[in-house]
Amino acid sequence: MIKGKVENIKDKIDGNELDLSLSNLTEVPVKELAAFPKATVLDLSCNNLTTLTPEFCSLTHLIKMDLSKNQLVCLPEEIGQLGNLQHLDLYNNKLKMLPVGFSQLKSLKWLDLKDNPLEPTLAKAAGDCLDEKQCKQCASRVLQHMKALQEEAEKERERRLLKARELEKKKEAKQREKEAREREAQKKKKADEKERKRKEYQAQMAALAAQEQQKKKKEEKKKRAAQKQGKKTASESVPKAKRSICSLVFSLLLKLLLLLIVGVASVIAVCQLTELRKEAFCVPLNAHFEETVRWAQGLEVVQQVIQKMSDLRS
């Protein structure tokens, strides 16, 4: 036998029993043992085993197993897979507690846990194993104890799951509240932004309306000024037109008067200086002319003019 390995396991088999005790083993040769499923009784006592691997629990053909006088500090959780195991000797190891999966060993009828530093409740449940009856009672009480622990563990697990769910629900509720607040804040932000834009738009419209109103006022003012100026121009143009018409009429009358005077003077000259003065139409005309000349000569102004003309000649 080499440390950790077994030389010629087949030579260790006697019927359905495989004896690997006192083999200085530090680990169980699981693969080699699996090759002999008819070896339902396994003796691993008096070795240096400290742990059993999860793969060890695949040896489901085992019915009786002796692990006494080793250094085992724990058993694998998967030990419950050994559903055919009826006899288990764990005497004189370093076990303080058993895995919860131990309660799944439903076929277990015999158990020895003496000389292990078991925790108090497990030690109380195990009791002594000094004879066949006590070892059977130990198996029954330990399975009940482990089932109770499993149920308690299940309840604890359910409580933890429930608590985890509640915490998750609270977390989700807080997250929903947070998201709702964020949505509300975002909504309020959008509403505020919309209100700000609306006020800006109203302010712009009010400014445009004010500008339009001022523009209209200026236009109306210009229009009134233009109308006033037009009226003033019209009122000024009427006298000018009247004066223009009067001037035109006066000029026309003056021209007619001059033409008349020239005509009369021409007729008088013809009647005074030509042979026609003896004609019938010239006689009264000459008489009126001479009478007018005498009247004019009687005027002081005319006399002064005649005097000045005489002075100028001399």
PDB file of C-alpha atoms in Angstrom:
ATOM      1  CA  MET A   1       0.000   0.000   0.000  1.00  0.00           C
ATOM      2  CA  ILE A   2       1.370   3.434  -1.081  1.00  0.00           C
ATOM      3  CA  LYS A   3       0.164   6.629   0.625  1.00  0.00           C
ATOM      4  CA  GLY A   4      -3.097   7.883  -0.956  1.00  0.00           C
ATOM      5  CA  LYS A   5      -3.301   4.872  -3.293  1.00  0.00           C
ATOM      6  CA  VAL A   6      -4.169   1.211  -2.988  1.00  0.00           C
ATOM      7  CA  GLU A   7      -2.130  -1.615  -4.477  1.00  0.00           C
ATOM      8  CA  ASN A   8      -4.200  -4.358  -5.965  1.00  0.00           C
ATOM      9  CA  ILE A   9      -7.614  -3.536  -4.428  1.00  0.00           C
ATOM     10  CA  LYS A  10      -8.986  -6.770  -5.784  1.00  0.00           C
ATOM     11  CA  ASP A  11      -6.824  -8.686  -3.308  1.00  0.00           C
ATOM     12  CA  LYS A  12      -8.557  -6.747  -0.484  1.00  0.00           C
ATOM     13  CA  ILE A  13     -12.003  -8.031  -1.400  1.00  0.00           C
ATOM     14  CA  ASP A  14     -13.519 -10.947   0.490  1.00  0.00           C
ATOM     15  CA  GLY A  15     -16.989 -11.700  -0.788  1.00  0.00           C
ATOM     16  CA  ASN A  16     -18.910  -8.435  -0.526  1.00  0.00           C
ATOM     17  CA  GLU A  17     -16.431  -6.908   1.899  1.00  0.00           C
ATOM     18  CA  LEU A  18     -13.546  -4.592   0.954  1.00  0.00           C
ATOM     19  CA  ASP A  19     -11.026  -4.036   3.722  1.00  0.00           C
ATOM     20  CA  LEU A  20      -8.802  -0.947   3.358  1.00  0.00           C
ATOM     21  CA  SER A  21      -8.197  -0.449   7.062  1.00  0.00           C
ATOM     22  CA  LEU A  22      -4.702   0.330   8.298  1.00  0.00           C
ATOM     23  CA  SER A  23      -3.723   1.371   4.747  1.00  0.00           C
ATOM     24  CA  ASN A  24      -2.315   4.782   5.708  1.00  0.00           C
ATOM     25  CA  LEU A  25      -4.817   6.450   3.367  1.00  0.00           C
ATOM     26  CA  THR A  26      -5.120  10.249   3.268  1.00  0.00           C
ATOM     27  CA  GLU A  27      -7.810  10.152   0.575  1.00  0.00           C
ATOM     28  CA  VAL A  28     -10.287   7.574  -0.637  1.00  0.00           C
ATOM     29  CA  PRO A  29      -9.560   6.015  -4.090  1.00  0.00           C
ATOM     30  CA  VAL A  30     -13.094   6.631  -5.341  1.00  0.00           C
ATOM     31  CA  LYS A  31     -12.509   5.649  -8.982  1.00  0.00           C
ATOM     32  CA  GLU A  32     -10.944   2.330  -7.999  1.00  0.00           C
ATOM     33  CA  LEU A  33     -13.735   1.545  -5.509  1.00  0.00           C
ATOM     34  CA  ALA A  34     -16.419   2.357  -8.108  1.00  0.00           C
ATOM     35  CA  ALA A  35     -15.047  -0.518 -10.214  1.00  0.00           C
ATOM     36  CA  PHE A  36     -16.295  -3.016  -7.590  1.00  0.00           C
ATOM     37  CA  PRO A  37     -20.006  -2.315  -7.060  1.00  0.00           C
ATOM     38  CA  LYS A  38     -20.528  -5.746  -5.453  1.00  0.00           C
ATOM     39  CA  ALA A  39     -18.319  -4.730  -2.527  1.00  0.00           C
ATOM     40  CA  THR A  40     -21.141  -3.293  -0.422  1.00  0.00           C
ATOM     41  CA  VAL A  41     -19.176  -3.392   2.855  1.00  0.00           C
ATOM     42  CA  LEU A  42     -16.243  -0.995   3.051  1.00  0.00           C
ATOM     43  CA  ASP A  43     -13.762  -0.772   5.915  1.00  0.00           C
ATOM     44  CA  LEU A  44     -11.688   2.451   5.936  1.00  0.00           C
ATOM     45  CA  SER A  45     -10.895   2.467   9.657  1.00  0.00           C
ATOM     46  CA  CYS A  46      -7.528   3.356  11.122  1.00  0.00           C
ATOM     47  CA  ASN A  47      -6.341   5.614   8.280  1.00  0.00           C
ATOM     48  CA  ASN A  48      -5.407   9.299   8.051  1.00  0.00           C
ATOM     49  CA  LEU A  49      -8.530  10.584   6.305  1.00  0.00           C
ATOM     50  CA  THR A  50      -9.422  14.206   7.162  1.00  0.00           C
ATOM     51  CA  THR A  51     -12.164  14.791   4.604  1.00  0.00           C
ATOM     52  CA  LEU A  52     -14.290  12.934   2.095  1.00  0.00           C
ATOM     53  CA  THR A  53     -14.705  14.376  -1.371  1.00  0.00           C
ATOM     54  CA  PRO A  54     -18.165  14.936  -2.912  1.00  0.00           C
ATOM     55  CA  GLU A  55     -17.252  12.237  -5.460  1.00  0.00           C
ATOM     56  CA  PHE A  56     -17.105   9.714  -2.588  1.00  0.00           C
ATOM     57  CA  CYS A  57     -20.887  10.067  -2.290  1.00  0.00           C
ATOM     58  CA  SER A  58     -21.278   8.532  -5.742  1.00  0.00           C
ATOM     59  CA  LEU A  59     -20.564   5.094  -4.208  1.00  0.00           C
ATOM     60  CA  THR A  60     -24.271   4.504  -3.752  1.00  0.00           C
ATOM     61  CA  HIS A  61     -23.873   0.710  -3.673  1.00  0.00           C
ATOM     62  CA  LEU A  62     -22.409   0.826  -0.154  1.00  0.00           C
ATOM     63  CA  ILE A  63     -24.517  -0.669   2.637  1.00  0.00           C
ATOM     64  CA  LYS A  64     -22.048  -0.761   5.493  1.00  0.00           C
ATOM     65  CA  MET A  65     -19.072   1.570   6.034  1.00  0.00           C
ATOM     66  CA  ASP A  66     -16.517   1.845   8.795  1.00  0.00           C
ATOM     67  CA  LEU A  67     -14.707   5.198   9.060  1.00  0.00           C
ATOM     68  CA  SER A  68     -13.682   4.887  12.692  1.00  0.00           C
ATOM     69  CA  LYS A  69     -10.326   6.044  13.987  1.00  0.00           C
ATOM     70  CA  ASN A  70      -9.556   8.601  11.287  1.00  0.00           C
ATOM     71  CA  GLN A  71      -9.061  12.364  11.431  1.00  0.00           C
ATOM     72  CA  LEU A  72     -12.365  13.403   9.801  1.00  0.00           C
ATOM     73  CA  VAL A  73     -13.341  16.959  10.673  1.00  0.00           C
ATOM     74  CA  CYS A  74     -16.370  17.103   8.384  1.00  0.00           C
ATOM     75  CA  LEU A  75     -18.511  15.066   6.018  1.00  0.00           C
ATOM     76  CA  PRO A  76     -19.601  16.201   2.543  1.00  0.00           C
ATOM     77  CA  GLU A  77     -23.067  17.734   2.190  1.00  0.00           C
ATOM     78  CA  GLU A  78     -23.765  15.241  -0.591  1.00  0.00           C
ATOM     79  CA  ILE A  79     -23.551  12.283   1.872  1.00  0.00           C
ATOM     80  CA  GLY A  80     -27.319  12.013   1.691  1.00  0.00           C
ATOM     81  CA  GLN A  81     -26.850  10.473  -1.787  1.00  0.00           C
ATOM     82  CA  LEU A  82     -25.741   7.218  -0.129  1.00  0.00           C
ATOM     83  CA  GLY A  83     -29.322   6.048  -0.031  1.00  0.00           C
ATOM     84  CA  ASN A  84     -28.498   2.350   0.573  1.00  0.00           C
ATOM     85  CA  LEU A  85     -26.216   2.966   3.562  1.00  0.00           C
ATOM     86  CA  GLN A  86     -27.531   1.146   6.670  1.00  0.00           C
ATOM     87  CA  HIS A  87     -24.482   0.937   8.937  1.00  0.00           C
ATOM     88  CA  LEU A  88     -22.055   3.835   9.548  1.00  0.00           C
ATOM     89  CA  ASP A  89     -19.240   3.814  12.076  1.00  0.00           C
ATOM     90  CA  LEU A  90     -17.693   7.249  12.772  1.00  0.00           C
ATOM     91  CA  TYR A  91     -16.149   6.387  16.114  1.00  0.00           C
ATOM     92  CA  ASN A  92     -13.082   8.363  17.221  1.00  0.00           C
ATOM     93  CA  ASN A  93     -12.867  11.175  14.663  1.00  0.00           C
ATOM     94  CA  LYS A  94     -12.845  14.963  14.979  1.00  0.00           C
ATOM     95  CA  LEU A  95     -16.399  15.675  13.946  1.00  0.00           C
ATOM     96  CA  LYS A  96     -18.150  18.598  15.619  1.00  0.00           C
ATOM     97  CA  MET A  97     -21.303  18.547  13.536  1.00  0.00           C
ATOM     98  CA  LEU A  98     -22.921  16.700  10.675  1.00  0.00           C
ATOM     99  CA  PRO A  99     -24.079  18.172   7.348  1.00  0.00           C
ATOM    100  CA  VAL A 100     -27.812  18.818   6.902  1.00  0.00           C
ATOM    101  CA  GLY A 101     -27.795  16.325   4.018  1.00  0.00           C
ATOM    102  CA  PHE A 102     -27.131  13.576   6.620  1.00  0.00           C
ATOM    103  CA  SER A 103     -30.901  13.508   7.216  1.00  0.00           C
ATOM    104  CA  GLN A 104     -31.349  12.046   3.710  1.00  0.00           C
ATOM    105  CA  LEU A 105     -29.762   8.720   4.795  1.00  0.00           C
ATOM    106  CA  LYS A 106     -33.214   7.133   5.027  1.00  0.00           C
ATOM    107  CA  SER A 107     -31.863   3.545   5.138  1.00  0.00           C
ATOM    108  CA  LEU A 108     -29.496   4.203   8.053  1.00  0.00           C
ATOM    109  CA  LYS A 109     -30.196   1.822  10.964  1.00  0.00           C
ATOM    110  CA  TRP A 110     -26.903   1.827  12.896  1.00  0.00           C
ATOM    111  CA  LEU A 111     -24.635   4.745  13.850  1.00  0.00           C
ATOM    112  CA  ASP A 112     -21.687   5.265  16.176  1.00  0.00           C
ATOM    113  CA  LEU A 113     -20.492   8.802  16.949  1.00  0.00           C
ATOM    114  CA  LYS A 114     -18.593   8.174  20.165  1.00  0.00           C
ATOM    115  CA  ASP A 115     -15.336  10.014  20.835  1.00  0.00           C
ATOM    116  CA  ASN A 116     -16.075  12.964  18.579  1.00  0.00           C
ATOM    117  CA  PRO A 117     -16.075  16.600  19.813  1.00  0.00           C
ATOM    118  CA  LEU A 118     -19.767  16.945  18.867  1.00  0.00           C
ATOM    119  CA  GLU A 119     -21.622  20.145  19.566  1.00  0.00           C
ATOM    120  CA  PRO A 120     -23.874  19.720  22.634  1.00  0.00           C
ATOM    121  CA  THR A 121     -27.261  19.285  20.964  1.00  0.00           C
ATOM    122  CA  LEU A 122     -25.910  16.716  18.509  1.00  0.00           C
ATOM    123  CA  ALA A 123     -24.038  14.902  21.274  1.00  0.00           C
ATOM    124  CA  LYS A 124     -27.239  14.743  23.338  1.00  0.00           C
ATOM    125  CA  ALA A 125     -29.184  13.364  20.378  1.00  0.00           C
ATOM    126  CA  ALA A 126     -26.484  10.776  19.626  1.00  0.00           C
ATOM    127  CA  GLY A 127     -26.157   9.446  23.183  1.00  0.00           C
ATOM    128  CA  ASP A 128     -24.012   6.405  23.817  1.00  0.00           C
ATOM    129  CA  CYS A 129     -23.334   3.546  21.430  1.00  0.00           C
ATOM    130  CA  LEU A 130     -22.202   0.785  23.777  1.00  0.00           C
ATOM    131  CA  ASP A 131     -24.296  -1.994  22.279  1.00  0.00           C
ATOM    132  CA  GLU A 132     -26.363  -2.814  19.216  1.00  0.00           C
ATOM    133  CA  LYS A 133     -29.539  -1.335  20.669  1.00  0.00           C
ATOM    134  CA  GLN A 134     -27.922   1.989  21.597  1.00  0.00           C
ATOM    135  CA  CYS A 135     -26.258   2.312  18.187  1.00  0.00           C
ATOM    136  CA  LYS A 136     -29.620   1.739  16.486  1.00  0.00           C
ATOM    137  CA  GLN A 137     -31.199   4.305  18.790  1.00  0.00           C
ATOM    138  CA  CYS A 138     -28.307   6.671  17.973  1.00  0.00           C
ATOM    139  CA  ALA A 139     -29.033   6.328  14.245  1.00  0.00           C
ATOM    140  CA  SER A 140     -32.750   6.969  14.768  1.00  0.00           C
ATOM    141  CA  ARG A 141     -32.279   9.952  17.116  1.00  0.00           C
ATOM    142  CA  VAL A 142     -29.532  11.558  15.006  1.00  0.00           C
ATOM    143  CA  LEU A 143     -31.647  11.219  11.835  1.00  0.00           C
ATOM    144  CA  GLN A 144     -34.565  12.838  13.654  1.00  0.00           C
ATOM    145  CA  HIS A 145     -32.259  15.541  14.984  1.00  0.00           C
ATOM    146  CA  MET A 146     -30.793  16.176  11.543  1.00  0.00           C
ATOM    147  CA  LYS A 147     -34.278  16.207   9.968  1.00  0.00           C
ATOM    148  CA  ALA A 148     -35.299  18.813  12.528  1.00  0.00           C
ATOM    149  CA  LEU A 149     -32.166  20.773  11.720  1.00  0.00           C
ATOM    150  CA  GLN A 150     -32.923  20.370   8.029  1.00  0.00           C
ATOM    151  CA  GLU A 151     -36.473  21.585   8.555  1.00  0.00           C
ATOM    152  CA  GLU A 152     -35.144  24.461  10.611  1.00  0.00           C
ATOM    153  CA  ALA A 153     -32.563  25.117   7.923  1.00  0.00           C
ATOM    154  CA  GLU A 154     -35.308  24.995   5.305  1.00  0.00           C
ATOM    155  CA  LYS A 155     -37.396  27.382   7.377  1.00  0.00           C
ATOM    156  CA  GLU A 156     -34.394  29.600   7.866  1.00  0.00           C
ATOM    157  CA  ARG A 157     -33.675  29.423   4.169  1.00  0.00           C
ATOM    158  CA  GLU A 158     -37.313  30.237   3.439  1.00  0.00           C
ATOM    159  CA  ARG A 159     -37.135  33.090   5.944  1.00  0.00           C
ATOM    160  CA  ARG A 160     -33.982  34.337   4.271  1.00  0.00           C
ATOM    161  CA  LEU A 161     -35.583  33.957   0.860  1.00  0.00           C
ATOM    162  CA  LEU A 162     -38.721  35.695   2.109  1.00  0.00           C
ATOM    163  CA  LYS A 163     -36.632  38.416   3.675  1.00  0.00           C
ATOM    164  CA  ALA A 164     -34.600  38.662   0.482  1.00  0.00           C
ATOM    165  CA  ARG A 165     -37.834  38.870  -1.521  1.00  0.00           C
ATOM    166  CA  GLU A 166     -39.201  41.501   0.852  1.00  0.00           C
ATOM    167  CA  LEU A 167     -35.959  43.412   0.616  1.00  0.00           C
ATOM    168  CA  GLU A 168     -36.086  43.017  -3.143  1.00  0.00           C
ATOM    169  CA  LYS A 169     -39.708  44.181  -3.160  1.00  0.00           C
ATOM    170  CA  LYS A 170     -38.794  47.140  -0.958  1.00  0.00           C
ATOM    171  CA  LYS A 171     -35.851  47.828  -3.195  1.00  0.00           C
ATOM    172  CA  GLU A 172     -38.084  47.577  -6.250  1.00  0.00           C
ATOM    173  CA  ALA A 173     -40.704  49.769  -4.537  1.00  0.00           C
ATOM    174  CA  LYS A 174     -38.020  52.321  -3.682  1.00  0.00           C
ATOM    175  CA  GLN A 175     -36.744  52.076  -7.225  1.00  0.00           C
ATOM    176  CA  ARG A 176     -40.279  52.584  -8.554  1.00  0.00           C
ATOM    177  CA  GLU A 177     -40.763  55.513  -6.179  1.00  0.00           C
ATOM    178  CA  LYS A 178     -37.437  56.909  -7.289  1.00  0.00           C
ATOM    179  CA  GLU A 179     -38.358  56.430 -10.938  1.00  0.00           C
ATOM    180  CA  ALA A 180     -41.792  57.949 -10.250  1.00  0.00           C
ATOM    181  CA  ARG A 181     -40.139  60.936  -8.555  1.00  0.00           C
ATOM    182  CA  GLU A 182     -37.708  61.228 -11.431  1.00  0.00           C
ATOM    183  CA  ARG A 183     -40.584  61.022 -13.927  1.00  0.00           C
ATOM    184  CA  GLU A 184     -42.514  63.579 -11.904  1.00  0.00           C
ATOM    185  CA  ALA A 185     -39.443  65.797 -11.696  1.00  0.00           C
ATOM    186  CA  GLN A 186     -38.872  65.362 -15.418  1.00  0.00           C
ATOM    187  CA  LYS A 187     -42.545  66.082 -16.062  1.00  0.00           C
ATOM    188  CA  LYS A 188     -42.388  69.176 -13.848  1.00  0.00           C
ATOM    189  CA  LYS A 189     -39.179  70.224 -15.566  1.00  0.00           C
ATOM    190  CA  LYS A 190     -40.847  69.861 -18.960  1.00  0.00           C
ATOM    191  CA  ALA A 191     -43.925  71.714 -17.694  1.00  0.00           C
ATOM    192  CA  ASP A 192     -41.730  74.502 -16.284  1.00  0.00           C
ATOM    193  CA  GLU A 193     -39.784  74.632 -19.529  1.00  0.00           C
ATOM    194  CA  LYS A 194     -43.039  74.753 -21.481  1.00  0.00           C
ATOM    195  CA  GLU A 195     -44.378  77.488 -19.184  1.00  0.00           C
ATOM    196  CA  ARG A 196     -41.119  79.417 -19.558  1.00  0.00           C
ATOM    197  CA  LYS A 197     -41.307  79.144 -23.339  1.00  0.00           C
ATOM    198  CA  ARG A 198     -44.981  80.135 -23.234  1.00  0.00           C
ATOM    199  CA  LYS A 199     -44.159  83.225 -21.165  1.00  0.00           C
ATOM    200  CA  GLU A 200     -41.280  84.046 -23.493  1.00  0.00           C
ATOM    201  CA  TYR A 201     -43.624  83.625 -26.449  1.00  0.00           C
ATOM    202  CA  GLN A 202     -46.256  85.822 -24.797  1.00  0.00           C
ATOM    203  CA  ALA A 203     -43.583  88.405 -23.984  1.00  0.00           C
ATOM    204  CA  GLN A 204     -42.375  88.320 -27.585  1.00  0.00           C
ATOM    205  CA  MET A 205     -45.959  88.626 -28.851  1.00  0.00           C
ATOM    206  CA  ALA A 206     -46.582  91.491 -26.411  1.00  0.00           C
ATOM    207  CA  ALA A 207     -43.385  93.196 -27.576  1.00  0.00           C
ATOM    208  CA  LEU A 208     -44.363  92.699 -31.211  1.00  0.00           C
ATOM    209  CA  ALA A 209     -47.860  93.982 -30.456  1.00  0.00           C
ATOM    210  CA  ALA A 210     -46.382  97.009 -28.686  1.00  0.00           C
ATOM    211  CA  GLN A 211     -44.053  97.626 -31.626  1.00  0.00           C
ATOM    212  CA  GLU A 212     -46.974  97.222 -34.020  1.00  0.00           C
ATOM    213  CA  GLN A 213     -49.052  99.574 -31.882  1.00  0.00           C
ATOM    214  CA  GLN A 214     -46.245 102.137 -31.839  1.00  0.00           C
ATOM    215  CA  LYS A 215     -45.842 101.689 -35.582  1.00  0.00           C
ATOM    216  CA  LYS A 216     -49.573 102.231 -36.061  1.00  0.00           C
ATOM    217  CA  LYS A 217     -49.474 105.295 -33.821  1.00  0.00           C
ATOM    218  CA  LYS A 218     -46.538 106.682 -35.801  1.00  0.00           C
ATOM    219  CA  GLU A 219     -48.326 105.954 -39.063  1.00  0.00           C
ATOM    220  CA  GLU A 220     -51.533 107.545 -37.752  1.00  0.00           C
ATOM    221  CA  LYS A 221     -49.510 110.510 -36.522  1.00  0.00           C
ATOM    222  CA  LYS A 222     -47.836 110.823 -39.918  1.00  0.00           C
ATOM    223  CA  LYS A 223     -51.210 110.407 -41.591  1.00  0.00           C
ATOM    224  CA  ARG A 224     -52.774 113.093 -39.394  1.00  0.00           C
ATOM    225  CA  ALA A 225     -49.737 115.323 -39.996  1.00  0.00           C
ATOM    226  CA  ALA A 226     -50.032 114.661 -43.742  1.00  0.00           C
ATOM    227  CA  GLN A 227     -53.760 115.349 -43.599  1.00  0.00           C
ATOM    228  CA  LYS A 228     -53.123 118.501 -41.614  1.00  0.00           C
ATOM    229  CA  GLN A 229     -50.404 119.529 -44.008  1.00  0.00           C
ATOM    230  CA  GLY A 230     -52.708 118.724 -46.905  1.00  0.00           C
ATOM    231  CA  LYS A 231     -55.462 120.814 -45.398  1.00  0.00           C
ATOM    232  CA  LYS A 232     -53.000 123.621 -44.734  1.00  0.00           C
ATOM    233  CA  THR A 233     -51.678 123.362 -48.262  1.00  0.00           C
ATOM    234  CA  ALA A 234     -55.210 123.279 -49.592  1.00  0.00           C
ATOM    235  CA  SER A 235     -56.202 126.250 -47.439  1.00  0.00           C
ATOM    236  CA  GLU A 236     -53.112 128.099 -48.596  1.00  0.00           C
ATOM    237  CA  SER A 237     -53.629 127.141 -52.214  1.00  0.00           C
ATOM    238  CA  VAL A 238     -57.219 128.452 -52.271  1.00  0.00           C
ATOM    239  CA  PRO A 239     -56.225 132.128 -51.641  1.00  0.00           C
ATOM    240  CA  LYS A 240     -53.338 131.698 -54.021  1.00  0.00           C
ATOM    241  CA  ALA A 241     -55.732 130.355 -56.598  1.00  0.00           C
ATOM    242  CA  LYS A 242     -58.110 133.147 -55.849  1.00  0.00           C
ATOM    243  CA  ARG A 243     -55.297 135.663 -56.074  1.00  0.00           C
ATOM    244  CA  SER A 244     -54.139 134.037 -59.282  1.00  0.00           C
ATOM    245  CA  ILE A 245     -57.633 134.212 -60.728  1.00  0.00           C
ATOM    246  CA  CYS A 246     -58.011 137.819 -59.599  1.00  0.00           C
ATOM    247  CA  SER A 247     -54.633 138.673 -61.067  1.00  0.00           C
ATOM    248  CA  LEU A 248     -55.609 136.990 -64.309  1.00  0.00           C
ATOM    249  CA  VAL A 249     -58.956 138.810 -64.402  1.00  0.00           C
ATOM    250  CA  PHE A 250     -57.325 142.120 -63.504  1.00  0.00           C
ATOM    251  CA  SER A 251     -54.673 141.623 -66.158  1.00  0.00           C
ATOM    252  CA  LEU A 252     -57.312 140.744 -68.687  1.00  0.00           C
ATOM    253  CA  LEU A 253     -59.410 143.759 -67.734  1.00  0.00           C
ATOM    254  CA  LEU A 254     -56.327 145.968 -67.825  1.00  0.00           C
ATOM    255  CA  LYS A 255     -55.468 144.696 -71.260  1.00  0.00           C
ATOM    256  CA  LEU A 256     -59.046 145.245 -72.397  1.00  0.00           C
ATOM    257  CA  LEU A 257     -58.942 148.751 -70.863  1.00  0.00           C
ATOM    258  CA  LEU A 258     -55.655 149.529 -72.592  1.00  0.00           C
ATOM    259  CA  LEU A 259     -57.017 148.119 -75.796  1.00  0.00           C
ATOM    260  CA  LEU A 260     -60.116 150.232 -75.356  1.00  0.00           C
ATOM    261  CA  ILE A 261     -58.047 153.328 -74.591  1.00  0.00           C
ATOM    262  CA  VAL A 262     -55.825 152.661 -77.584  1.00  0.00           C
ATOM    263  CA  GLY A 263     -58.907 152.112 -79.709  1.00  0.00           C
ATOM    264  CA  VAL A 264     -60.551 155.277 -78.432  1.00  0.00           C
ATOM    265  CA  ALA A 265     -57.317 157.208 -78.836  1.00  0.00           C
ATOM    266  CA  SER A 266     -56.951 155.869 -82.354  1.00  0.00           C
ATOM    267  CA  VAL A 267     -60.518 156.880 -83.180  1.00  0.00           C
ATOM    268  CA  ILE A 268     -59.979 160.332 -81.612  1.00  0.00           C
ATOM    269  CA  ALA A 269     -56.714 160.716 -83.485  1.00  0.00           C
ATOM    270  CA  VAL A 270     -58.411 159.767 -86.723  1.00  0.00           C
ATOM    271  CA  CYS A 271     -61.237 162.160 -86.020  1.00  0.00           C
ATOM    272  CA  GLN A 272     -58.873 165.011 -85.018  1.00  0.00           C
ATOM    273  CA  LEU A 273     -56.079 164.667 -87.509  1.00  0.00           C
ATOM    274  CA  THR A 274     -57.656 163.368 -90.695  1.00  0.00           C
ATOM    275  CA  GLU A 275     -60.216 164.569 -93.123  1.00  0.00           C
ATOM    276  CA  LEU A 276     -62.763 162.448 -91.316  1.00  0.00           C
ATOM    277  CA  ARG A 277     -63.222 164.986 -88.504  1.00  0.00           C
ATOM    278  CA  LYS A 278     -66.046 166.559 -90.437  1.00  0.00           C
ATOM    279  CA  GLU A 279     -67.853 163.287 -90.754  1.00  0.00           C
ATOM    280  CA  ALA A 280     -71.031 162.811 -88.788  1.00  0.00           C
ATOM    281  CA  PHE A 281     -69.688 160.103 -86.396  1.00  0.00           C
ATOM    282  CA  CYS A 282     -66.582 162.195 -85.586  1.00  0.00           C
ATOM    283  CA  VAL A 283     -68.376 165.516 -84.828  1.00  0.00           C
ATOM    284  CA  PRO A 284     -69.898 164.436 -81.479  1.00  0.00           C
ATOM    285  CA  LEU A 285     -66.738 162.568 -80.663  1.00  0.00           C
ATOM    286  CA  ASN A 286     -64.617 165.645 -81.259  1.00  0.00           C
ATOM    287  CA  ALA A 287     -67.001 167.712 -79.189  1.00  0.00           C
ATOM    288  CA  HIS A 288     -66.785 165.319 -76.264  1.00  0.00           C
ATOM    289  CA  PHE A 289     -63.001 165.180 -76.639  1.00  0.00           C
ATOM    290  CA  GLU A 290     -62.664 168.990 -76.539  1.00  0.00           C
ATOM    291  CA  GLU A 291     -65.036 169.201 -73.583  1.00  0.00           C
ATOM    292  CA  THR A 292     -62.961 166.538 -71.754  1.00  0.00           C
ATOM    293  CA  VAL A 293     -59.737 168.370 -72.547  1.00  0.00           C
ATOM    294  CA  ARG A 294     -61.172 171.613 -71.162  1.00  0.00           C
ATOM    295  CA  TRP A 295     -62.342 169.753 -68.028  1.00  0.00           C
ATOM    296  CA  ALA A 296     -58.926 168.217 -67.616  1.00  0.00           C
ATOM    297  CA  GLN A 297     -57.190 171.538 -68.102  1.00  0.00           C
ATOM    298  CA  GLY A 298     -59.275 172.926 -65.281  1.00  0.00           C
ATOM    299  CA  LEU A 299     -57.769 170.344 -62.949  1.00  0.00           C
ATOM    300  CA  GLU A 300     -54.813 171.584 -60.907  1.00  0.00           C
ATOM    301  CA  VAL A 301     -52.844 168.358 -61.336  1.00  0.00           C
ATOM    302  CA  VAL A 302     -53.167 168.483 -65.080  1.00  0.00           C
ATOM    303  CA  GLN A 303     -52.133 172.163 -65.091  1.00  0.00           C
ATOM    304  CA  GLN A 304     -49.024 171.256 -63.075  1.00  0.00           C
ATOM    305  CA  VAL A 305     -48.172 168.465 -65.526  1.00  0.00           C
ATOM    306  CA  ILE A 306     -48.660 170.851 -68.499  1.00  0.00           C
ATOM    307  CA  GLN A 307     -46.481 173.437 -66.804  1.00  0.00           C
ATOM    308  CA  LYS A 308     -43.725 170.916 -66.214  1.00  0.00           C
ATOM    309  CA  MET A 309     -43.893 169.736 -69.782  1.00  0.00           C
ATOM    310  CA  SER A 310     -43.679 173.380 -71.004  1.00  0.00           C
ATOM    311  CA  ASP A 311     -40.686 173.923 -68.734  1.00  0.00           C
ATOM    312  CA  LEU A 312     -39.034 170.894 -70.151  1.00  0.00           C
ATOM    313  CA  ARG A 313     -39.527 172.093 -73.711  1.00  0.00           C
ATOM    314  CA  SER A 314     -38.126 175.520 -73.010  1.00  0.00           C
TER     315      SER A 314
END
